[in-house]
Short mmCIF file of C-alpha atoms in Angstrom, two decimals:
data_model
loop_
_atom_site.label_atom_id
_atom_site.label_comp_id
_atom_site.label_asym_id
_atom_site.label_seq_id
_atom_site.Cartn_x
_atom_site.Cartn_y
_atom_site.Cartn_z
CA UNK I 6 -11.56 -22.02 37.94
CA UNK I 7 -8.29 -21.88 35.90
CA UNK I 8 -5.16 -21.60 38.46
CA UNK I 9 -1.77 -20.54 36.68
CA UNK I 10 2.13 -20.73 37.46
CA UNK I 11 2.92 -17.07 36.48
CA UNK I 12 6.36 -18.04 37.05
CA UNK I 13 8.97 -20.71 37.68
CA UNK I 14 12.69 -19.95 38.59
CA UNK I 15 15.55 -22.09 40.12
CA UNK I 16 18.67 -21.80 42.54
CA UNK I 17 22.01 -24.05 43.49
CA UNK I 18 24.43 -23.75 45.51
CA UNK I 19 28.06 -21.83 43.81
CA UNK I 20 29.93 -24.60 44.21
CA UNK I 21 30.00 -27.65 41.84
CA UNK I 22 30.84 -31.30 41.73
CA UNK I 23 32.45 -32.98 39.05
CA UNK I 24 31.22 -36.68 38.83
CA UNK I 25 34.30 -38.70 38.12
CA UNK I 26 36.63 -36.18 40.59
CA UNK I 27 33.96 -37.14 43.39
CA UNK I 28 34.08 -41.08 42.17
CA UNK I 29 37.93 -41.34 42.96
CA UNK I 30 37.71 -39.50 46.35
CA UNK I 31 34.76 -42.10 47.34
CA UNK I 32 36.35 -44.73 45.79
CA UNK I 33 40.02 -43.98 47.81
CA UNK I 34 38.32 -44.29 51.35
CA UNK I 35 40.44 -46.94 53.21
CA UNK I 36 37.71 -48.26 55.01
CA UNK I 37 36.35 -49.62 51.44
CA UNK I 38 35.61 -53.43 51.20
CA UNK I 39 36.66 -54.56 47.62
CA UNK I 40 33.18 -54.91 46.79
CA UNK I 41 32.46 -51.49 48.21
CA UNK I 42 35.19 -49.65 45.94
CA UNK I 43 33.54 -51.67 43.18
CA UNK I 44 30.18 -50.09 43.67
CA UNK I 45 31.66 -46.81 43.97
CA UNK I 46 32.74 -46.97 40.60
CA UNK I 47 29.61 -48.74 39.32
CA UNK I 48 27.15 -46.55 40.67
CA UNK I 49 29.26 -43.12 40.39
CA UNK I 50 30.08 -44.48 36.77
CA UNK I 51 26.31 -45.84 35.51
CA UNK I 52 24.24 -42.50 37.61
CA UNK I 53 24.34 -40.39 34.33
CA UNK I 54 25.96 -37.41 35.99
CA UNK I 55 28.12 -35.34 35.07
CA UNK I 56 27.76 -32.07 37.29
CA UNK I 57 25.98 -31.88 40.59
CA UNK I 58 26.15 -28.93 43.09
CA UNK I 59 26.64 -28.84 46.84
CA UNK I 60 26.20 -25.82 49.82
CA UNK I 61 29.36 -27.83 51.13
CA UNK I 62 32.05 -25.35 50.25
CA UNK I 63 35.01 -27.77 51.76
CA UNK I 64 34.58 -30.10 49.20
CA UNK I 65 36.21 -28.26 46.40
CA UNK I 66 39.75 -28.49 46.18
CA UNK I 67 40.04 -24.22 46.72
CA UNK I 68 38.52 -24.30 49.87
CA UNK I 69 40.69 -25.14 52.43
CA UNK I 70 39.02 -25.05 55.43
CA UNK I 71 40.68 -24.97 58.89
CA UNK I 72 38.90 -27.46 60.68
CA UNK I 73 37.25 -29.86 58.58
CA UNK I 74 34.38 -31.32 58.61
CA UNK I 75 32.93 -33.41 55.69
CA UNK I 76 36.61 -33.65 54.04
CA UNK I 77 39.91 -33.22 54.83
CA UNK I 78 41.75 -31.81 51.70
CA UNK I 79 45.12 -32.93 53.25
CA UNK I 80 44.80 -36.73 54.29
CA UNK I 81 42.03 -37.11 51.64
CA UNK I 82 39.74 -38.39 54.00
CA UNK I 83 36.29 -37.99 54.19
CA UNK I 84 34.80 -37.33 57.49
CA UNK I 85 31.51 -38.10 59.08
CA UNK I 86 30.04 -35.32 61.12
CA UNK I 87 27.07 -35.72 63.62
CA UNK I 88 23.74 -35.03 62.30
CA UNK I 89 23.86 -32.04 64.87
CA UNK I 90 26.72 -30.51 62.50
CA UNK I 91 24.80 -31.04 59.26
CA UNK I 92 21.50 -29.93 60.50
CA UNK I 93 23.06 -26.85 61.97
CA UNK I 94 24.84 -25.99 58.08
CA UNK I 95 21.24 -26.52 56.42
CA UNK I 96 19.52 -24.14 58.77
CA UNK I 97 22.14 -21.40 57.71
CA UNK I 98 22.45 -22.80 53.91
CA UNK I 99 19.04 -24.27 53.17
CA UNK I 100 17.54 -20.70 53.90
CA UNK I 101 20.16 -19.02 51.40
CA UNK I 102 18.21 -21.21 48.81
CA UNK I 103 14.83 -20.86 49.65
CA UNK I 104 15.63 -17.06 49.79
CA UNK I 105 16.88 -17.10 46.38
CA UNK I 106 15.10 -19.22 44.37
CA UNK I 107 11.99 -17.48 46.10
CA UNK I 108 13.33 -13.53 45.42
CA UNK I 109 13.89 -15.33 41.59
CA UNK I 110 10.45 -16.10 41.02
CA UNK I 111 8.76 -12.90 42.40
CA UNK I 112 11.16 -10.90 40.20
CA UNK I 113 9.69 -13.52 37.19
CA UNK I 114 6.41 -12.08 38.20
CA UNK I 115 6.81 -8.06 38.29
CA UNK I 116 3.41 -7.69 38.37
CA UNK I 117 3.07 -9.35 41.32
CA UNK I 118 3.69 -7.02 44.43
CA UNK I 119 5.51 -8.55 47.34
CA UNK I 120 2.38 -7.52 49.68
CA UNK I 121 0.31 -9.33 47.13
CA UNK I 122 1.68 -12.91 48.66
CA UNK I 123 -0.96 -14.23 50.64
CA UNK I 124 -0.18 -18.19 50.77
CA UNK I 125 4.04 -19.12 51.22
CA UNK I 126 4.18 -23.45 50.90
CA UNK I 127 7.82 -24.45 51.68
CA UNK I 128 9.62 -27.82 50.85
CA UNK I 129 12.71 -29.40 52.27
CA UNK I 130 13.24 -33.03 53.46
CA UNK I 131 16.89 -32.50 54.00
CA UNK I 132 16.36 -31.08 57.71
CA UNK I 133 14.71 -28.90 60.28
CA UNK I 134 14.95 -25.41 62.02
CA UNK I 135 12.21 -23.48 63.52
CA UNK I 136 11.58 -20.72 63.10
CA UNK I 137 11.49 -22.82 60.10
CA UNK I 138 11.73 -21.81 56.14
CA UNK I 139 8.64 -20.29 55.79
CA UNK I 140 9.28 -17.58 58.41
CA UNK I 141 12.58 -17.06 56.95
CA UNK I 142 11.63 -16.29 53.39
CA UNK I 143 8.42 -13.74 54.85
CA UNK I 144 11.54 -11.76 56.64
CA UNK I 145 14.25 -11.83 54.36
CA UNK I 146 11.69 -10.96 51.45
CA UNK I 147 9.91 -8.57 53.12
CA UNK I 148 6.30 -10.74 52.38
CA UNK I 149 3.00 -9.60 54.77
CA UNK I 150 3.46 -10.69 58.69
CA UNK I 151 -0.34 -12.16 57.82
CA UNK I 152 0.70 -14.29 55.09
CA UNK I 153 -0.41 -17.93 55.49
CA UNK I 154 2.65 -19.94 56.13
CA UNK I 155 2.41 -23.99 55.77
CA UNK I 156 6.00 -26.33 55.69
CA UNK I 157 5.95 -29.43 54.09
CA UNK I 158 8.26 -31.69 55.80
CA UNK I 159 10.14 -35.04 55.20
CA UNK I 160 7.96 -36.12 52.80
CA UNK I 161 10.81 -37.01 50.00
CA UNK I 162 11.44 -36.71 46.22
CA UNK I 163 7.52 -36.23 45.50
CA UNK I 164 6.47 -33.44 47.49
CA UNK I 165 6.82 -30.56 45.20
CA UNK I 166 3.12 -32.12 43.96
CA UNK I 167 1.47 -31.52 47.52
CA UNK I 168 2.71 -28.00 47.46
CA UNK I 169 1.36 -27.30 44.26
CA UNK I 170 -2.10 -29.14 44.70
CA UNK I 171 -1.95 -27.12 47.96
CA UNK I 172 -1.55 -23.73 46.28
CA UNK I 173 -4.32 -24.90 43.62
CA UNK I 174 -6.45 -25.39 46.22
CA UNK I 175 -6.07 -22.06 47.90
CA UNK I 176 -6.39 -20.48 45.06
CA UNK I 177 -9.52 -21.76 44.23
CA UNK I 178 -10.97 -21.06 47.73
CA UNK I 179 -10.15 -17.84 47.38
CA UNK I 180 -9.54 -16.24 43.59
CA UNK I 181 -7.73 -13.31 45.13
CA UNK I 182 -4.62 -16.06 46.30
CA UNK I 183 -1.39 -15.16 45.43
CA UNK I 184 1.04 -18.61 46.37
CA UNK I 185 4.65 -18.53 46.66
CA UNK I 186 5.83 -21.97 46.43
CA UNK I 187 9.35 -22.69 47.37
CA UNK I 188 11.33 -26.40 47.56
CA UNK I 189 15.13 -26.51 48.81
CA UNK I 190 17.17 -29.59 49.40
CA UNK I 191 20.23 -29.91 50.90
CA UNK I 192 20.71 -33.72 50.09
CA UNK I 193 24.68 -33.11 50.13
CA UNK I 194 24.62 -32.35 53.41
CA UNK I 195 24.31 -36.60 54.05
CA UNK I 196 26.74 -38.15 52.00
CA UNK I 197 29.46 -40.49 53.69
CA UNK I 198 31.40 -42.90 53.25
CA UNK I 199 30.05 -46.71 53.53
CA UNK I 200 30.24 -50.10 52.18
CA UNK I 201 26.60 -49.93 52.04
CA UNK I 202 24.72 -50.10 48.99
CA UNK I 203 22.00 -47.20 49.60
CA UNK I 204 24.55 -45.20 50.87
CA UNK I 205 26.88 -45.65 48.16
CA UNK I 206 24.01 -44.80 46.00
CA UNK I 207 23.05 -41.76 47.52
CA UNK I 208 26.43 -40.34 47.35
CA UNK I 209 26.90 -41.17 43.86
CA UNK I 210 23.20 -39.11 42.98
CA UNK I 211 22.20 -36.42 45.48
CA UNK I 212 22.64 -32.67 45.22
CA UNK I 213 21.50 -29.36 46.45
CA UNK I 214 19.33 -26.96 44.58
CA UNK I 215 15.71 -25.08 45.21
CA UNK I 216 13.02 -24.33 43.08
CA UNK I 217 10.28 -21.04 43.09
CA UNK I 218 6.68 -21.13 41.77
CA UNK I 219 4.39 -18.26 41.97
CA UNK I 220 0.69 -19.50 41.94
CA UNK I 221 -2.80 -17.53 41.31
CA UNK I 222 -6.00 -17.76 39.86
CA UNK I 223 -6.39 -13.88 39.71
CA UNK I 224 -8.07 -12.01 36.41
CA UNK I 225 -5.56 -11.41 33.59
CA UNK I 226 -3.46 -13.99 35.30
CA UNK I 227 -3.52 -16.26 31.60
CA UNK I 228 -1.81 -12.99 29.51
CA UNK I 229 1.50 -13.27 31.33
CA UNK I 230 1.69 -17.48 32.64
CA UNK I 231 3.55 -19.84 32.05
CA UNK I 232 1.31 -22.72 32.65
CA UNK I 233 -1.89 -23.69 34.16
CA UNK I 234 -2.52 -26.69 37.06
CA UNK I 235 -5.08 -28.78 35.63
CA UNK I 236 -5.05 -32.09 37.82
CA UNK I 237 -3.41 -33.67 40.54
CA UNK I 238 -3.10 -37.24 41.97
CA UNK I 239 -1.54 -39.68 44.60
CA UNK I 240 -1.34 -43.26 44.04
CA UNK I 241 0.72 -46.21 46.67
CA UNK I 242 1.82 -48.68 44.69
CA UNK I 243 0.65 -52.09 46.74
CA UNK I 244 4.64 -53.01 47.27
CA UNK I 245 7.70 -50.93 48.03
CA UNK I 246 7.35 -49.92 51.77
CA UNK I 247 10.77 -51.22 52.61
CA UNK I 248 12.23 -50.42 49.05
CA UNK I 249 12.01 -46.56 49.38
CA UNK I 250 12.84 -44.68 52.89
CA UNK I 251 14.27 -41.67 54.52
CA UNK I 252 15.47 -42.10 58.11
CA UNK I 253 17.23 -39.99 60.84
CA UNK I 254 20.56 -41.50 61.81
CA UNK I 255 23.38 -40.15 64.48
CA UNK I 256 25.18 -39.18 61.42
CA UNK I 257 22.74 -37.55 58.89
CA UNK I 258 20.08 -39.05 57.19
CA UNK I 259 20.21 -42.20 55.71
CA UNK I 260 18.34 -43.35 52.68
CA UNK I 261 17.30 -46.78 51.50
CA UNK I 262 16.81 -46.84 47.96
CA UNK I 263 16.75 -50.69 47.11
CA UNK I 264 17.74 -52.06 43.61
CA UNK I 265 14.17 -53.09 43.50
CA UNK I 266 12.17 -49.36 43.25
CA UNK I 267 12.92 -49.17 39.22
CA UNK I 268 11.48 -52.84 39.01
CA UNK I 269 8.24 -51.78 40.81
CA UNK I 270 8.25 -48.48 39.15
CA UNK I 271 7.97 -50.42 36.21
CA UNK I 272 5.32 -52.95 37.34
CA UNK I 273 3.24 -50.07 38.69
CA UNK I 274 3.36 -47.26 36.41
CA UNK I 275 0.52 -48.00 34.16
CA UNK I 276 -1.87 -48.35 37.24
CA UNK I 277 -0.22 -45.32 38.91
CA UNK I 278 -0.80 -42.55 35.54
CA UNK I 279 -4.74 -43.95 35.47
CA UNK I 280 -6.59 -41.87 37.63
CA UNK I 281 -4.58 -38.63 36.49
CA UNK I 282 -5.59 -39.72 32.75
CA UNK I 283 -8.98 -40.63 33.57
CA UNK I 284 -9.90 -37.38 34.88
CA UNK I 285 -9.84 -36.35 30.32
CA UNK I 286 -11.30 -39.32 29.21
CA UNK I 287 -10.12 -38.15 25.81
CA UNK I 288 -6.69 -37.76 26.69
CA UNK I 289 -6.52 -41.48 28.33
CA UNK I 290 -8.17 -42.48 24.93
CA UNK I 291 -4.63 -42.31 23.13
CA UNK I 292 -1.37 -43.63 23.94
CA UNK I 293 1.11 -41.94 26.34
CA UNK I 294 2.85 -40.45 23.60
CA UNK I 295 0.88 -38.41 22.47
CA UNK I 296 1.21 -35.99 25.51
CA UNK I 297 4.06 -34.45 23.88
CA UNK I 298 5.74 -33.37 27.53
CA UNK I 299 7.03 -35.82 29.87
CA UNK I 300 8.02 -33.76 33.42
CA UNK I 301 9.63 -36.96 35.22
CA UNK I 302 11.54 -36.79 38.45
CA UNK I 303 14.60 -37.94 37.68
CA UNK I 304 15.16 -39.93 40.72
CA UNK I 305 18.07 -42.26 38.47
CA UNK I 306 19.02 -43.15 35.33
CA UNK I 307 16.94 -46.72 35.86
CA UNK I 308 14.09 -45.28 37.01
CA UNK I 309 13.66 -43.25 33.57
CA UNK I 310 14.78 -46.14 31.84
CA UNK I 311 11.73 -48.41 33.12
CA UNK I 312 8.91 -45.15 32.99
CA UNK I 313 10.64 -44.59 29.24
CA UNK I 314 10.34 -48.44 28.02
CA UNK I 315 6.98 -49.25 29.92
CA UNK I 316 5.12 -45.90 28.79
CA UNK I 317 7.05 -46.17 25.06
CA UNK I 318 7.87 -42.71 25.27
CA UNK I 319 10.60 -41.72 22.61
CA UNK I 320 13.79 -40.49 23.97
CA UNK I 321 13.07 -36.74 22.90
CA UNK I 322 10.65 -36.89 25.41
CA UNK I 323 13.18 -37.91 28.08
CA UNK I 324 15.18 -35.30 26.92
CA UNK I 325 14.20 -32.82 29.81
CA UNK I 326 14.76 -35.58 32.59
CA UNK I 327 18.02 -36.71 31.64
CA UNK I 328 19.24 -33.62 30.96
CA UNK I 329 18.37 -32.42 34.88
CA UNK I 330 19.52 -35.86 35.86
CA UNK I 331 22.62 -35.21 33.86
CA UNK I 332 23.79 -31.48 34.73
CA UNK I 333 22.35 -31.14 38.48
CA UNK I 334 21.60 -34.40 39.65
CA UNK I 335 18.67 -35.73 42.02
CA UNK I 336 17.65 -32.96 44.28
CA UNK I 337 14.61 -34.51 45.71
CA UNK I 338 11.60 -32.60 45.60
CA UNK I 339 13.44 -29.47 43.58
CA UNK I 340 13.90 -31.76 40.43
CA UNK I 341 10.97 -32.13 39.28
CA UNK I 342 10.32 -28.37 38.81
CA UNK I 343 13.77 -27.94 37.56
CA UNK I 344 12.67 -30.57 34.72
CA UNK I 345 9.29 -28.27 34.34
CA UNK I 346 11.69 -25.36 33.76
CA UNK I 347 13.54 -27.15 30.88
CA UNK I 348 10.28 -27.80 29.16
CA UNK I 349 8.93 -24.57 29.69
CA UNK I 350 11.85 -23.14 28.01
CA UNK I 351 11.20 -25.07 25.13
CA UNK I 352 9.36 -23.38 21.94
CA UNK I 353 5.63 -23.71 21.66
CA UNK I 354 4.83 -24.88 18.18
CA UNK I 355 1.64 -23.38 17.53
CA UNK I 356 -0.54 -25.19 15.86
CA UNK I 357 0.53 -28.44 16.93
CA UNK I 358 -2.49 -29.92 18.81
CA UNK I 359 -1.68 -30.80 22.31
CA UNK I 360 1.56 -29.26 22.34
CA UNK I 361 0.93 -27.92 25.24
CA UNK I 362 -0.17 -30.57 27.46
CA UNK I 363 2.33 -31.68 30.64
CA UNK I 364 2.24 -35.05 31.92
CA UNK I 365 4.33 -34.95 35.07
CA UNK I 366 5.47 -37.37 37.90
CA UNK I 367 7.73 -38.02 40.61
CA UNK I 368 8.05 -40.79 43.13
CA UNK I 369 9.11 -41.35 47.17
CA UNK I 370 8.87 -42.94 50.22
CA UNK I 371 6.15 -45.08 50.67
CA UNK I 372 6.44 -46.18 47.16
CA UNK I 373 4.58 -43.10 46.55
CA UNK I 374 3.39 -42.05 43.06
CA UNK I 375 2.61 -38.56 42.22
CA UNK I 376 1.58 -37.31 38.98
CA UNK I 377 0.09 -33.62 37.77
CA UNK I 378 -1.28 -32.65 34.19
CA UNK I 379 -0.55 -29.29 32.90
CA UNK I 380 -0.67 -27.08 30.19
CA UNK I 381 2.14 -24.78 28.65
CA UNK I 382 0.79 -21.44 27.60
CA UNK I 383 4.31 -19.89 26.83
CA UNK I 384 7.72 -20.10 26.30
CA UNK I 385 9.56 -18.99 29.32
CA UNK I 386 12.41 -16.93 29.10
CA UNK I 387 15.16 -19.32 27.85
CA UNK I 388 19.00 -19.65 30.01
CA UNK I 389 21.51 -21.96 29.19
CA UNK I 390 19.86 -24.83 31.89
CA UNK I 391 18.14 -25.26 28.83
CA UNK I 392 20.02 -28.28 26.94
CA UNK I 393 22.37 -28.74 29.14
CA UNK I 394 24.77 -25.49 28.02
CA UNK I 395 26.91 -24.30 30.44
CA UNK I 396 27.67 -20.28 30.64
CA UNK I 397 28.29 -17.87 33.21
CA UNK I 398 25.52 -17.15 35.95
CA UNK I 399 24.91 -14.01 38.03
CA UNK I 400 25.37 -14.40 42.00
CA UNK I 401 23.49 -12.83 44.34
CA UNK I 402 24.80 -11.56 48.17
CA UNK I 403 23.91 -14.74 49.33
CA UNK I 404 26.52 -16.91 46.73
CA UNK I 405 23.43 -18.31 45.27
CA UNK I 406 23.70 -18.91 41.64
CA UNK I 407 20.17 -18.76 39.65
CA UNK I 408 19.04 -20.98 36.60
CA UNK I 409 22.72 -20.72 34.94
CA UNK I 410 25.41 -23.18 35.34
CA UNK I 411 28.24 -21.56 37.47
CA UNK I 412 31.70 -21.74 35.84
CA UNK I 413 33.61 -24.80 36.60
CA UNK I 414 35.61 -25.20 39.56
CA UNK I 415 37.94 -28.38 40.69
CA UNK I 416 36.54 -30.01 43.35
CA UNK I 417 37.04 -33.41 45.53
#
């Protein structure tokens, strides 16, 4: 049974961050060691960023905010709330995402009715509310009280792949499914100020942003999708336990990211891709570039370094990846569908054997490897995410801005 995306749409937050503004308000903390402001520069500097976007509305330099909380405008300070205070802005935030980037990709799919939803697979590692997500998106959208609700939690940077191998596989149980698949991250939301290397790292790469998949096997599904789900995989690398985590702290989340994870990325690669490419014997026949598409998580600008030189893929196939990486950032388990969105919107050259064909993969906690092979049936409707243009963007009531990048505004 063939199982097709019939659409794919994305979300951030209105309010954006410019790189090098965000470097010097890091890099000014007073409680910087000398070596700390120097990594603040390095790793701000060498991220290849330029935008990112944040639910954090104090952080721009219009938005004075009476009491507060992640930055004070006036002293230039940034503050360090309890995770209590951030947890409590991503339960009012985090569901403005997953409402929009989920109302996005059902009005992708007009053919699909809102009572035809029967599976709903949310994402988010950035916090926790219950009634969680997945309740919020069935009342806000108006979905079926009986839809199937399932909420993948804390799982990291990868788990937009279990969400889509889950809706594959309810969709092949049952060839009426209809899935709505919807990842948000707030990552944003636990950024502070530190001498620490992880830390500093995690401020210098992590945004906010939500993707939207609607899933289904149904007849007559293939005239309108965008792609199909072919194969899915999960490989742990034998190191990187202590290299890769996501932990709860008193104030936010903390991440350890260790300057090792791109050296076992590219150790481990190879081995990882194997069982995906083994499943078309044909396909694992020829060399890695040959699979014209290259969906990579961008989870930093060494990590695609070491899957581009290992893999020899040429740099137009990093293209999509670094231009995420580049204009939004790393927004955990969102990117990777963001990245699918960029290829999508690329033209299908017909005729071109393989053209189609999606090798995709993303990596977390654990050190987890997760890869997916896919083929692209269409060119999606093309925005300016595609290429990295900037132009203006519709918002929605909830200040949501969709698949555009918003105008530019200053910001800390």
């Amino acid at each position: 049974m063939t199982v097709y995306v019939r659409s794919l749409e994305t979300a951030v937050p209105a309010t954006k961050l410019i790189q090098s503004e965000a470097r010097d308000v890091f890099a000014a903390q007073p409680g910087l060691s000398r070596l700390g402001s120097r990594l603040v520069n390095t790793c701000f500097d060498g991220a290849a960023i330029d935008t990112r976007f944040t639910a954090v509305q104090e952080l721009t330099n219009t938005s004075r905010a009476e009491n507060p909380q992640f930055y004070d405008q006036e002293s230039g300070l940034l503050l360090n709330p309890s995770t209590k205070v951030r947890n409590d802005i991503f339960a009012r935030e985090a569901t403005k995402l997953f409402v929009a980037a989920a109302r996005a990709a059902l009005q992708a799919a007009p053919d699909v009715e809102l009572l035809d939803i029967t599976h709903l697979v949310t994402v988010s590692c950035t916090g926790f509310f219950n009634p969680g997500p997945d309740y919020k998106v069935v009342r806000e959208l108006g979905l079926s009280p009986a839809v199937q609700r399932y909420h993948l939690g804390f799982m990291g940077c990868y788990a937009a792949f279990p969400a889509l191998r889950a809706a594959k596989s309810f969709c092949e149980a049952d060839p009426n499914a209809v899935v709505l698949v919807v990842c948000a991250e707030l990552c944003s939301l636990h950024v502070r100020t530190s001498n620490d290397p992880d830390t500093i790292m995690g401020s210098a790469l992590f945004a906010d942003g939500a993707a939207a998949a609607v899933v289904t096997a149904r007849p007559g599904t293939e005239e309108t999708a965008l792609l199909t789900l072919d194969h899915f995989e999960t490989v742990l690398t034998p190191v990187g336990e202590d290299s890769m985590a996501w932990n709860i702290g008193d104030h936010g989340f903390e991440m350890v990211l260790g300057n090792y994870v791109p050296h076992i990325i590219d150790d481990h690669i190879v081995d990882a891709l194997q069982p995906l490419l083994a499943r078309e014997p044909e396909l694992a026949a020829l060399p890695y570039t040959a699979i014209p598409h290259w969906a990579i998580h961008p989870g930093g600008r060494s990590i695609l370094d070491k899957v581009q030189s290992r893999l020899g893929l040429s740099d137009a196939q990093l293209v999509p990846a670094r231009e995420i990486l580049r204009n939004y950032g790393n927004m955990s388990s969102a990117t990777v569908l963001f990245v699918l969105k960029n290829i999508l919107e690329q033209p299908l050259q017909e005729g071109t054997p393989g053209d189609g064909r999606i090798c995709s993969m993303a990596f977390g906690p654990g050190l987890t490897v997760e890869t997916g092979l896919f083929t692209k049936l269409r060119q999606a409707a093309a925005d300016t995410m595609s290429h990295g243009h900037v132009g203006g963007a519709a918002e929605d009531d909830l200040g949501v801005r969709h698949n555009q990048l918003p105008a530019e505004a200053p910001v800390a």
